[in-house]
Coordinates of C-alpha atoms and ligand atoms in Angstrom, one line a residue:
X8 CA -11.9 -33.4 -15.1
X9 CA -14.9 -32.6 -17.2
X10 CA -15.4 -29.1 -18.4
X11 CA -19.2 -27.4 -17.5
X12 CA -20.5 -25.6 -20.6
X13 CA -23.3 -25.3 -19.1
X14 CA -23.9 -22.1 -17.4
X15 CA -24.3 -22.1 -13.7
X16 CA -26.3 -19.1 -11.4
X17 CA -25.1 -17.5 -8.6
X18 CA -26.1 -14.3 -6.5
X19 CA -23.1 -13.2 -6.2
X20 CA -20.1 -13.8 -8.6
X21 CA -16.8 -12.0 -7.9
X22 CA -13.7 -11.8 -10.2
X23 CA -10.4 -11.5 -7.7
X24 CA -9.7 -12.3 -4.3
X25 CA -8.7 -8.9 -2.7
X26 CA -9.5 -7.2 0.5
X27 CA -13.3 -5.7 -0.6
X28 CA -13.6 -9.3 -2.5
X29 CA -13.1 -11.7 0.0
X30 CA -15.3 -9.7 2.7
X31 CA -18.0 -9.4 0.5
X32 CA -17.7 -13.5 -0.4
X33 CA -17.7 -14.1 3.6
X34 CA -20.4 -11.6 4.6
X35 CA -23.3 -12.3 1.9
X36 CA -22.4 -16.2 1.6
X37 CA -22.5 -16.0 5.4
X38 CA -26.3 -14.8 5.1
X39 CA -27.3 -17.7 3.1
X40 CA -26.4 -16.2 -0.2
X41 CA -24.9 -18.2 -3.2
X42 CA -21.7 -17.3 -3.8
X43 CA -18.3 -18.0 -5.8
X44 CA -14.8 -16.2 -6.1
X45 CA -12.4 -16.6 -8.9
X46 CA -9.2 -16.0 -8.3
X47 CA -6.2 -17.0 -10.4
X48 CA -3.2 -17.2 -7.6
X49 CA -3.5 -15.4 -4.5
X50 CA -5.7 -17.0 -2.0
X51 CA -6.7 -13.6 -0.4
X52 CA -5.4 -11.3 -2.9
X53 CA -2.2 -9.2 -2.8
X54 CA -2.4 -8.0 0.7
X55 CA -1.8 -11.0 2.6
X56 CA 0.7 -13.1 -0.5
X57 CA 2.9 -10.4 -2.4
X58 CA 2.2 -6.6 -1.0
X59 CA 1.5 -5.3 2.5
X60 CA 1.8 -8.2 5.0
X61 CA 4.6 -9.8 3.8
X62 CA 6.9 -6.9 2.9
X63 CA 5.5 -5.5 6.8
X64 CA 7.6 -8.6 7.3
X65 CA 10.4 -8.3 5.9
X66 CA 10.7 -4.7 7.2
X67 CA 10.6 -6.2 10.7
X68 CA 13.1 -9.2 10.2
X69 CA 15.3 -5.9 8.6
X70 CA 14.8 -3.7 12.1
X71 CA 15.8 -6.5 14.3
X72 CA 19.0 -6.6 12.1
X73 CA 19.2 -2.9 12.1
X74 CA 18.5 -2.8 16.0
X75 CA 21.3 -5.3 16.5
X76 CA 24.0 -3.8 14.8
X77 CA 23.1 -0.2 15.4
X78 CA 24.0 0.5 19.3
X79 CA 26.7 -0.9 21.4
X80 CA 23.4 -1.6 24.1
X81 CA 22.1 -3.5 21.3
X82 CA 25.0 -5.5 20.0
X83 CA 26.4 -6.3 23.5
X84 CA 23.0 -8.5 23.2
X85 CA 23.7 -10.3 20.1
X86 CA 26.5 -12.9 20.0
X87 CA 29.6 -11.9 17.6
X88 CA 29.7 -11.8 14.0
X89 CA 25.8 -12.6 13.1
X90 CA 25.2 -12.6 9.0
X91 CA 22.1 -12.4 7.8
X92 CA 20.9 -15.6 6.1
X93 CA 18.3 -14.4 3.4
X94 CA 17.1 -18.1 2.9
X95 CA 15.6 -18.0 6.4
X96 CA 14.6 -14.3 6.5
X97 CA 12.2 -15.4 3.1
X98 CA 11.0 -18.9 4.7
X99 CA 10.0 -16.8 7.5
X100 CA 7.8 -14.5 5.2
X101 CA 7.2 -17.6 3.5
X102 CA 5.1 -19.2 7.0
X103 CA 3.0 -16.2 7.8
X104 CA 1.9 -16.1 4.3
X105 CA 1.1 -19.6 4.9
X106 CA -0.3 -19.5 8.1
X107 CA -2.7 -16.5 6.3
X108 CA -3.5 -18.4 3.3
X109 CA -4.7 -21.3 5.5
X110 CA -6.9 -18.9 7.7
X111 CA -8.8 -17.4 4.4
X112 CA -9.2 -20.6 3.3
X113 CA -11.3 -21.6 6.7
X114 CA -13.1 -18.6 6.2
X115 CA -13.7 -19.6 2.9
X116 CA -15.0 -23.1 4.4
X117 CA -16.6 -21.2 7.0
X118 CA -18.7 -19.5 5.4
X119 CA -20.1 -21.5 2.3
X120 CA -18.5 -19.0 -0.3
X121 CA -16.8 -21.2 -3.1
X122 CA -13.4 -20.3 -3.5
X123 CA -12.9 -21.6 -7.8
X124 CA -9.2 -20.9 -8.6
X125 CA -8.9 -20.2 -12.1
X126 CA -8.9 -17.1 -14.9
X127 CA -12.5 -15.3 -15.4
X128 CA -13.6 -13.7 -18.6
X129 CA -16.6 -11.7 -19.5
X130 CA -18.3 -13.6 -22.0
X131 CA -21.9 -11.6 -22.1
X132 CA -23.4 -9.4 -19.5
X133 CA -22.9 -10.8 -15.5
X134 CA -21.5 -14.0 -17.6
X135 CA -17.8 -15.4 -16.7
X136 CA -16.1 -18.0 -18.5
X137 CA -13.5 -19.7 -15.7
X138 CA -10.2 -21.6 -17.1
X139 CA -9.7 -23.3 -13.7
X140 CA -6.0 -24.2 -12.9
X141 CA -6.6 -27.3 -13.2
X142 CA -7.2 -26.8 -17.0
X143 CA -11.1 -27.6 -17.5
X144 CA -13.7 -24.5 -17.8
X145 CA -16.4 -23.5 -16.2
X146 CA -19.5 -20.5 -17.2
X147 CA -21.0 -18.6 -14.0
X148 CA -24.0 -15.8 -14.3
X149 CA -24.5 -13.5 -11.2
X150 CA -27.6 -11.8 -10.5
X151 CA -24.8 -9.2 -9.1
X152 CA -21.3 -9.7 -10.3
X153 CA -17.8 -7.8 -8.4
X154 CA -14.8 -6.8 -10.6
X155 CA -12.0 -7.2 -7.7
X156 CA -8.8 -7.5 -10.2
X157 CA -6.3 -5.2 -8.5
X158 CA -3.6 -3.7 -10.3
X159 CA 0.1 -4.8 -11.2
X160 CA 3.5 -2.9 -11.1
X161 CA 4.0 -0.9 -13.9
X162 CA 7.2 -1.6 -16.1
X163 CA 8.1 1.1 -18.5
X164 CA 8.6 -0.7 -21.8
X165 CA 9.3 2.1 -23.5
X166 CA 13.0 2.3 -21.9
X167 CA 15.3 0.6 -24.0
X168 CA 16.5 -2.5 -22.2
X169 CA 13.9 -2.3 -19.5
X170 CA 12.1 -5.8 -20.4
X171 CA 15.2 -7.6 -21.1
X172 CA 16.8 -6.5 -17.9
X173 CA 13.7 -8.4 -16.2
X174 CA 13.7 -6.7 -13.4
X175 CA 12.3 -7.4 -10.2
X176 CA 8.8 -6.5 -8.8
X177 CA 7.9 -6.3 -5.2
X178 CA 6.9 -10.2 -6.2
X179 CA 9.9 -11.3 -6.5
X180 CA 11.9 -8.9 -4.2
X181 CA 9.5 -10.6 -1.4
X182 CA 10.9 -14.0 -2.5
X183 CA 14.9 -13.3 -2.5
X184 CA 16.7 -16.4 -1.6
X185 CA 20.3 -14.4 -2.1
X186 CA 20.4 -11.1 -0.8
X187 CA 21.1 -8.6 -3.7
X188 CA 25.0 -7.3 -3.5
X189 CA 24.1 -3.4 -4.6
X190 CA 20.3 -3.1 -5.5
X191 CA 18.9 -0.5 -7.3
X192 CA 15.6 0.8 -7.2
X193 CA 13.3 3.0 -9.6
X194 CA 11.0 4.7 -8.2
X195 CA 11.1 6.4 -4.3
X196 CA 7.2 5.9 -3.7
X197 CA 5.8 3.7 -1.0
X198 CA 7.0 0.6 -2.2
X199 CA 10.6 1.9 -2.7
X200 CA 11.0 3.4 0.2
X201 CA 10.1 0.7 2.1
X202 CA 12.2 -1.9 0.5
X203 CA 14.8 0.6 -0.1
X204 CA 15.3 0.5 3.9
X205 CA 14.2 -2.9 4.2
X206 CA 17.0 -4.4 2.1
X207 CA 19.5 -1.9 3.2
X208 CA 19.2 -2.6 6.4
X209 CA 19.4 -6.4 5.6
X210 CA 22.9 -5.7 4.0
X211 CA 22.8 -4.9 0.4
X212 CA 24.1 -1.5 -0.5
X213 CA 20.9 0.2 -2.5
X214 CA 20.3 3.3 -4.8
X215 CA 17.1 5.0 -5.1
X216 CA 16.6 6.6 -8.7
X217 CA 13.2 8.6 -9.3
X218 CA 12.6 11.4 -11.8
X219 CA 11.0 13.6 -9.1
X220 CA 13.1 16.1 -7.3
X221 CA 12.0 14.4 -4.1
X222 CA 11.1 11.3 -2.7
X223 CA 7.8 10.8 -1.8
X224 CA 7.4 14.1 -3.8
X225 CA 3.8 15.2 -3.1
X226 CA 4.2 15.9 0.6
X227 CA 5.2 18.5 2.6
X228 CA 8.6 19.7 2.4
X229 CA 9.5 18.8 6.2
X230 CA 8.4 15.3 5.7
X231 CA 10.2 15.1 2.3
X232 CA 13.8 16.8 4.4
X233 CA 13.1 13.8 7.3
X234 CA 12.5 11.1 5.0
X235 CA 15.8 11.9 2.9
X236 CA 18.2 12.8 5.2
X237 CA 16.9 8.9 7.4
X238 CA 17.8 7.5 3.9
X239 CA 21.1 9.1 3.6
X240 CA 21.8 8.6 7.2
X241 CA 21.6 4.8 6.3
X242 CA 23.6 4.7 3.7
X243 CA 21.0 4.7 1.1
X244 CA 22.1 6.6 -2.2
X245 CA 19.4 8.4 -4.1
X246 CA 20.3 9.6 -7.7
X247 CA 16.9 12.0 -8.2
X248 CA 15.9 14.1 -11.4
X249 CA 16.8 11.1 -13.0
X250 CA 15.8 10.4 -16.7
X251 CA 16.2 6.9 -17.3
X252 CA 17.5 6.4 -20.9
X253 CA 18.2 2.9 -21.1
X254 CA 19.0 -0.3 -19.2
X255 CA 21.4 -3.0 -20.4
X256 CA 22.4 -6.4 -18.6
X257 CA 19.6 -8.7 -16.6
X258 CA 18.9 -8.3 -12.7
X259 CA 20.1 -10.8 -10.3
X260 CA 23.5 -10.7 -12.4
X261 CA 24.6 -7.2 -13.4
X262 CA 22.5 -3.8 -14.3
X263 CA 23.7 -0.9 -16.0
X264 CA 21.5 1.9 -16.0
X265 CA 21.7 4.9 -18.4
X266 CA 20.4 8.0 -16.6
X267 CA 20.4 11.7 -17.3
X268 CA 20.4 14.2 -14.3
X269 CA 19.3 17.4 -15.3
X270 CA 20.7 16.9 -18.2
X271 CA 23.9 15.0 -17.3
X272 CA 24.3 11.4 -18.4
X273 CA 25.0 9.5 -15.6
X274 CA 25.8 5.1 -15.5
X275 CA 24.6 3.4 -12.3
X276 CA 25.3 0.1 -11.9
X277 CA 23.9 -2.7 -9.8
X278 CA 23.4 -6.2 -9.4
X279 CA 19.9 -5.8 -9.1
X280 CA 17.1 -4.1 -10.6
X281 CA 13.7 -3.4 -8.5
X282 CA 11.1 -1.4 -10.2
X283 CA 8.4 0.6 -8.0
X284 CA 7.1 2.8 -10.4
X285 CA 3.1 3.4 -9.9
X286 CA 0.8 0.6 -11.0
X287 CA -1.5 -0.8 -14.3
X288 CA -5.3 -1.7 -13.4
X289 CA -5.8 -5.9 -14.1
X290 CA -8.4 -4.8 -16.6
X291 CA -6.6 -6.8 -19.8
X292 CA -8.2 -9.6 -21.3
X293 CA -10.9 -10.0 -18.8
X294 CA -13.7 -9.1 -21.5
X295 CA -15.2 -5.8 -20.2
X296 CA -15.9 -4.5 -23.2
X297 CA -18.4 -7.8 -24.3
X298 CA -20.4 -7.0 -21.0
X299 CA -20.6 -3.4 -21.3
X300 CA -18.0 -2.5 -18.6
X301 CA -16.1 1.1 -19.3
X302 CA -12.8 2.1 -18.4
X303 CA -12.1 5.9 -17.4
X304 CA -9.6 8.0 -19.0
X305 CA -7.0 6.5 -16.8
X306 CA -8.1 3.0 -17.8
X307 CA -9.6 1.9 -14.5
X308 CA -13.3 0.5 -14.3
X309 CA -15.4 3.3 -14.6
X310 CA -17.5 3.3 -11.5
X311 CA -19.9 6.2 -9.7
X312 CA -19.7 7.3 -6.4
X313 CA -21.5 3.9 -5.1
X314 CA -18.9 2.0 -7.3
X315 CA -21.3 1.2 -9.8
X316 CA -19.8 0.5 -13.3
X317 CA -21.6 1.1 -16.7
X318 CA -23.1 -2.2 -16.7
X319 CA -26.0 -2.6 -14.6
X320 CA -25.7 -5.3 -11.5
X321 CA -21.9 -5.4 -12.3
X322 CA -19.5 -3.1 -9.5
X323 CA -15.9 -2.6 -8.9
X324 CA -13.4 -2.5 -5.9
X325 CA -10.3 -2.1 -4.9
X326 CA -7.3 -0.3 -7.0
X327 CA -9.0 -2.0 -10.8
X328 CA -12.0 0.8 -9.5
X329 CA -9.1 3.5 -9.1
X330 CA -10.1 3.4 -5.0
X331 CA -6.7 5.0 -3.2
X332 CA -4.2 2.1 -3.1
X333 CA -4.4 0.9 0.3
X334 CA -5.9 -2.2 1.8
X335 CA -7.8 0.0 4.0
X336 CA -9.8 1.5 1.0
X337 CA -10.5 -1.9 -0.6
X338 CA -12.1 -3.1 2.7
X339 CA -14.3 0.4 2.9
X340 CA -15.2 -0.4 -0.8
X341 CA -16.6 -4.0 0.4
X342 CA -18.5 -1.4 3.0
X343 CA -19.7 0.6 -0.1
X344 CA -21.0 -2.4 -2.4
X345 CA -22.7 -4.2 1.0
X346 CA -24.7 -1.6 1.9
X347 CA -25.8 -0.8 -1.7
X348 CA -26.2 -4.1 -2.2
X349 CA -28.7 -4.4 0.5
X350 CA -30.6 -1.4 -0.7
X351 CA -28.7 1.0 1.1
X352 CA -26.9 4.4 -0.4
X353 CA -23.5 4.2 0.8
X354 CA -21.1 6.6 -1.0
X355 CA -17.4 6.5 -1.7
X356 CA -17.7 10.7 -0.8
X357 CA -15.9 12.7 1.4
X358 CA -14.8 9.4 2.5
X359 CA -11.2 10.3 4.8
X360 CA -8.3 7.8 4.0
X361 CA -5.2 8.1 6.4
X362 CA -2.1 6.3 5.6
X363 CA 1.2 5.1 6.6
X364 CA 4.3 4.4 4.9
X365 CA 6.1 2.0 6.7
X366 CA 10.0 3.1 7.4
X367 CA 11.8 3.5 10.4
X368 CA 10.2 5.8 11.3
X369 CA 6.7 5.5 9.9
X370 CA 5.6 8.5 8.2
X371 CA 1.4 8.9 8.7
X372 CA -1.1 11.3 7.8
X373 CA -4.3 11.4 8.1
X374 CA -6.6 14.9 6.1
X375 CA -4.8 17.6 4.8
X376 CA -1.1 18.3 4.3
X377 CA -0.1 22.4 4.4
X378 CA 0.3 21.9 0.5
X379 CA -3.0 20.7 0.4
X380 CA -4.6 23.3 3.0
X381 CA -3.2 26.4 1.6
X382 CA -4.1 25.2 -2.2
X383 CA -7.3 25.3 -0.6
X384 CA -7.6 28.3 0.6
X385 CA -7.9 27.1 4.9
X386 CA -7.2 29.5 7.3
X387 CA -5.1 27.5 10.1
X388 CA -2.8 27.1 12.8
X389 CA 0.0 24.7 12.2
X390 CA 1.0 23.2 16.2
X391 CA 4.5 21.3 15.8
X392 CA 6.4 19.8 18.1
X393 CA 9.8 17.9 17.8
X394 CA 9.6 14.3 18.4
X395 CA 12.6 15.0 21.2
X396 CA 9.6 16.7 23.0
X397 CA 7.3 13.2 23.4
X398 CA 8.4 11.4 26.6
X399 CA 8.4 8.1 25.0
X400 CA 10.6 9.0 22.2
X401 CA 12.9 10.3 24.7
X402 CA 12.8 6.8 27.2
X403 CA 13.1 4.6 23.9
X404 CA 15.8 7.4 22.5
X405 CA 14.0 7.3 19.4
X406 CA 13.9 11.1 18.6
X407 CA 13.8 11.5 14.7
X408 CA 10.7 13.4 13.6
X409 CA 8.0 15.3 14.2
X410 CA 4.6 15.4 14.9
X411 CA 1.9 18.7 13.5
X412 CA -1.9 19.2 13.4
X413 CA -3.7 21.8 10.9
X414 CA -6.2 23.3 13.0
X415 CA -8.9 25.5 11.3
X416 CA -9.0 29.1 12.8
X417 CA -12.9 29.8 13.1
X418 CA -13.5 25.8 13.9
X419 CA -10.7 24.7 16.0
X420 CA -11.6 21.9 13.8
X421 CA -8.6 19.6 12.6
X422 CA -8.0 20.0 9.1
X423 CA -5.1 17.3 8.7
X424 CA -2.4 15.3 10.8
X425 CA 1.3 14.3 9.6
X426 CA 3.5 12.4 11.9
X427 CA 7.2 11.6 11.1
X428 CA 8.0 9.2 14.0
X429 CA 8.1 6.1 15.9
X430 CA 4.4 5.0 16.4
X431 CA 3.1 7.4 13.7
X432 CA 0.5 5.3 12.2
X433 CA -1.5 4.3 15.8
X434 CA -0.7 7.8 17.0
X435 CA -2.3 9.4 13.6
X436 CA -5.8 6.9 14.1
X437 CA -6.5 8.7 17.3
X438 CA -6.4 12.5 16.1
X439 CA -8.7 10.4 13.3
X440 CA -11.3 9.9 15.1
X441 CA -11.8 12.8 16.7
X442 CA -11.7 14.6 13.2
X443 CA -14.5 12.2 12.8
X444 CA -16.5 12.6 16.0
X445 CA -16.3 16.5 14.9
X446 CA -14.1 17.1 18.1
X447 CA -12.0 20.2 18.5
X448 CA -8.6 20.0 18.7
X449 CA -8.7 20.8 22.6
X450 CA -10.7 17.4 23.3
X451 CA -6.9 15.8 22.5
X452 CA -5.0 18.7 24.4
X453 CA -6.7 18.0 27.8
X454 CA -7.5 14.1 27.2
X455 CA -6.0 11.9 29.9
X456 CA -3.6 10.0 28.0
X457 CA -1.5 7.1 29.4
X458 CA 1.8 7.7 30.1
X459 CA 4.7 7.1 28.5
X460 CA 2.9 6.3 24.9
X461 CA 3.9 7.7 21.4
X462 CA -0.7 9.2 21.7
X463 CA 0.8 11.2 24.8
X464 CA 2.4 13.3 22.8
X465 CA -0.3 14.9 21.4
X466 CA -1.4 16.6 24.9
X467 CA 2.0 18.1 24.4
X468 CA 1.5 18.9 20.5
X469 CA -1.8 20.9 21.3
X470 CA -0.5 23.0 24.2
X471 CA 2.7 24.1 22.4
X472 CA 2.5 27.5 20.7
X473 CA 0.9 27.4 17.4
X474 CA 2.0 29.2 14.1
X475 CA -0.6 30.6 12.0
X476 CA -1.1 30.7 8.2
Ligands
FAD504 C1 4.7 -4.1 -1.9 C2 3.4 -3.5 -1.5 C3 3.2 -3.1 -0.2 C4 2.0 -2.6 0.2 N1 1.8 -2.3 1.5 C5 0.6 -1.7 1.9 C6 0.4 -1.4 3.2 O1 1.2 -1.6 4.1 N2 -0.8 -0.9 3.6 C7 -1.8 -0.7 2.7 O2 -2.9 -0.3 3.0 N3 -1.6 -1.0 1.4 C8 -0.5 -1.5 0.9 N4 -0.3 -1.8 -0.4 C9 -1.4 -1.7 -1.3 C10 -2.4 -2.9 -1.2 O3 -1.6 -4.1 -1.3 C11 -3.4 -2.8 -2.2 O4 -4.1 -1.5 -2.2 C12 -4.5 -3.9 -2.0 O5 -3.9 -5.1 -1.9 C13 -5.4 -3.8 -3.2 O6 -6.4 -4.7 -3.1 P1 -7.4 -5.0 -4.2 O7 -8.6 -5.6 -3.6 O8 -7.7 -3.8 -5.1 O9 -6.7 -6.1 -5.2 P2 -5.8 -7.3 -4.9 O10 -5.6 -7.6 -3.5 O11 -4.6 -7.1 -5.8 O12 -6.6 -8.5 -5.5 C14 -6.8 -8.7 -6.8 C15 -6.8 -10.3 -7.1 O13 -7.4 -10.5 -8.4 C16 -6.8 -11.6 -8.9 N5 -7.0 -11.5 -10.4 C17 -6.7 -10.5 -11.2 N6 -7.2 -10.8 -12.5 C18 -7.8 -12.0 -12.4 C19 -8.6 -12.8 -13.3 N7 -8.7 -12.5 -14.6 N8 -9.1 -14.0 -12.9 C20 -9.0 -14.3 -11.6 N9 -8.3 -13.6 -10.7 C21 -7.8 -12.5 -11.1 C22 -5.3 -11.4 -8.6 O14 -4.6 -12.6 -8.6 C23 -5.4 -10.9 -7.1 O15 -5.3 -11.9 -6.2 C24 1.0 -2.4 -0.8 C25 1.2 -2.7 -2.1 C26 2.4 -3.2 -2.5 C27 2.7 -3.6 -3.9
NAD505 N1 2.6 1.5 3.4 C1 1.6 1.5 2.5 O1 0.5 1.8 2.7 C2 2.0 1.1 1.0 C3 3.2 0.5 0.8 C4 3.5 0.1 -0.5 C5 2.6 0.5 -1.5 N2 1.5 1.1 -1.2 C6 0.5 1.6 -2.3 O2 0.9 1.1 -3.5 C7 1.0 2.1 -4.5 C8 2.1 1.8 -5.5 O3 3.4 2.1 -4.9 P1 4.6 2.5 -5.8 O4 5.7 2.8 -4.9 O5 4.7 1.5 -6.9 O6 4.0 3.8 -6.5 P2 4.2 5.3 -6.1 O7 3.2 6.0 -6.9 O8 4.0 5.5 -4.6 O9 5.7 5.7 -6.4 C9 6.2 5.6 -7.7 C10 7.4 6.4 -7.8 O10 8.1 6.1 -9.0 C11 8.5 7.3 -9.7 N3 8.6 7.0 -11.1 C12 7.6 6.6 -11.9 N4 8.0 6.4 -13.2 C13 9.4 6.7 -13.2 C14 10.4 6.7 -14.2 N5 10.2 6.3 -15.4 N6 11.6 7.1 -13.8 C15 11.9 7.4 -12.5 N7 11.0 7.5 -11.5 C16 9.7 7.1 -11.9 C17 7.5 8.3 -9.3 O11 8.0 9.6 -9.4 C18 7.2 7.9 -7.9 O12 8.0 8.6 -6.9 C19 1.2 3.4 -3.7 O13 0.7 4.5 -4.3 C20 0.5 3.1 -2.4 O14 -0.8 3.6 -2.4 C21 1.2 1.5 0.0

């Protein structure tokens, strides 16, 4: 294969694959528009290959497992002595993401945007050298250009030990042929959490270290107290106030870890070493700085409120912009860039993200926590009901959680929605859009809602007796 010095125009060129990426490569190459994504190994970005849908996965393959073992109803199902067989719970994973790469790539066909797969550079302003995989080059110009790199996980190199222990990511937890004998886990954030329960529930035994005092630390205390006594409940052993000092062995054979717990030294040991620590922005190497492209204090692109960066006709999505980290936001960024793009003044302000962290239970929220609403000064009501109290939860006997609602005193507005419980993420989207249609909170409490579903339980969350603030 030749290499093109020569350099080729585009309207649109767009560095990454992700969510905001992609729909931004379908829509304006749809309307006749040249276009061309680079993207150096994930066909669709991280959603669909190594983060949400495939670990959504996983977490299902590991409730069927839990489900079966868990009740003698259950079990009396299931033939005798099952064993988990981690080679086919991965080549499972392995077909959706299959099944999803082939369908991006359609859309790819579909809609005339070039899919080049291959490492971009900034060269000069809106200019890209590619090094395409298949090891020739090519130079693109776009009259607009997207950044679109995502983020990675974040591996504390500063711990003794922590790079030679080459640890796992949620990469390579996602693509366990051998399911890990006693796991352990840094960091009790969304992605340890989830595989936390994921892989306990599989079979491995699992401890949760995190130098918080809780997991999932910046919610309320209630959903904090639900999500750690489901962990313990599952066997799940979480070692928090953890100082990490060192790490010594290599994951997949033995780990030691050296910890300190307020201010006792501590040794874990494991087979296996996950981390889920927080994230680094893909903003390395990628030339920013020769097309005028600044980073913010917390080294993301630096983008205004229409995510604009500092170089004009160049824009940023997704987590590399510092957007929330959630699919979600990256497709409402491709909403942002669109409509500017089209002459429009779409904002990133005010703009409400809900979100759902994906045990068993789900724990969703969508607005303001209490934290959050007495920080700010609200005056509210707090309605709470048990799960125990929603019908459903009762008929499936699925009772662990709870559901509440913020409502503003002088508004009946509603301020913010938590749910600890089954269905919590499709339950939280419909108090979500009526915060959005402005509703008050008694357009929920006397809504028909179909009975028995998880949504019902809001007719009973609004007509229980509220607290106030
Ligand atoms: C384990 C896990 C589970 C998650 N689950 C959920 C969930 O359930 N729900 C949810 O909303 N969010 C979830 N998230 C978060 C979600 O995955 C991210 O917010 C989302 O994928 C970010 O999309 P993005 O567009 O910013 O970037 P990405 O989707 O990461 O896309 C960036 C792309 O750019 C490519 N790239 C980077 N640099 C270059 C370069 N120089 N040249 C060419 N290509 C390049 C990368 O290969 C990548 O494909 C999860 C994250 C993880 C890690
Ligand atoms: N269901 C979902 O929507 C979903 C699922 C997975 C990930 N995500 C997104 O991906 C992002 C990244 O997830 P994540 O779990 O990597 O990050 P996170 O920020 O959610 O959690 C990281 C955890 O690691 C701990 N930690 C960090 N450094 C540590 C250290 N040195 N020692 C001990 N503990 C340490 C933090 O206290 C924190 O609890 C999330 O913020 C979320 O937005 C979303």
């Amino acid at each position: 294969m030749e290499s093109q010095t020569q350099i080729e125009d585009y309207d649109l060129v767009i560095l990454g694959s992700g969510a905001g990426s992609k729909l931004l490569a379908w829509t304006f190459a749809g309307s006749g528009k040249r276009v061309a994504v680079i993207e150096r190994k994930y066909v669709g970005g991280s959603c669909p290959n190594i983060a949400c849908l495939p670990s959504k996965n996983l977490i299902h393959t590991a409730q069927i497992v839990s489900d079966a073992r868990r009740s003698g109803v259950f079990r009396s199902a299931c033939s005798d002595g099952f064993a988990v067989e981690m080679p086919r719970v991965t080549d499972r994973k392995r077909t959706m993401v299959k099944g999803l790469v082939d369908a991006h790539l359609a859309l790819y066909k579909g809609s005339g945007a070039e899919l080049i797969m291959g490492s971009g550079a900034f060269t000069a302003a809106k200019t890209l050298k590619v090094e395409l995989n298949d090891g020739t080059t090519r130079m693109l110009r776009g009259e607009n250009v997207i950044i679109g790199t995502g983020t990675h996980a974040k591996i504390d190199d500063h711990i003794p030990g922590m790079l030679t222990a080459r640890p796992l990511t949620h990469v390579e937890a996602l693509e366990l042929d051998v399911l890990p004998e006693h796991l352990v886990i840094l960091g009790a954030g969304y992605v340890g959490l989830e595989f936390a329960q994921a892989m306990r529930r599989l079979g491995s035994r699992v401890t949760v270290i995190d130098h918080n005092s809780h997991v999932l630390h910046h919610e309320d205390e209630d959903v904090v107290e639900g999500l750690h006594s489901l962990l313990i409940e599952e066997g799940i052993e979480l070692v928090l106030n953890a100082k990490i000092n060192g790490v010594s062995g290599v994951s997949g054979k033995s780990v030691l870890l050296h910890v300190e717990v307020l201010g006792s030294p501590m040794a874990i040991a494991g087979t296996h070493l996950l981390v889920a620590a927080g994230r680094m922005p893909n903003t390395r190497d990628i030339g920013l700085e020769t097309a005028g492209i600044e980073l913010s204090h917390e080294g993301f692109v630096k983008v205004d409120d229409r995510l604009r960066t500092t170089a004009p006709g160049v824009w940023a999505v997704g987590e590399v912009a510092g957007s929330p980290r959630f699919t979600h936001v990256s497709v409402d960024d491709f909403r942002v860039v669109h409509d500017n793009l089209l002459g429009g003044e779409r904002t990133t302000t005010g703009r409400q993200v809900p979100f759902c962290l994906f045990t068993d239970p789900e724990f969703a929220r969508v607005g303001l926590s209490e934290k959050e609403a007495v920080a700010k000064g609200f005056d509210y009501r707090l309605f709470k009901i048990p799960m125990a109290e929603v019908l459903r939860a009762q008929s499936v006997m699925e009772t662990r959680g709870f559901m509440k609602c913020l409502v503003e005193c002088r508004t009946d507005r509603i301020l913010g929605f938590s749910m600890f419980g089954q269905g919590a993420g499709d339950v939280m989207t419909c108090v979500q859009i009526t915060m959005l249609g402005g509703l008050p909170y008694t357009a929920l409490r006397d809504l028909m809602i179909a009975h028995p579903t998880f949504a019902e339980g809001l007719g009973s969350l609004f007509s229980s007796v509220p607290t106030s603030s």
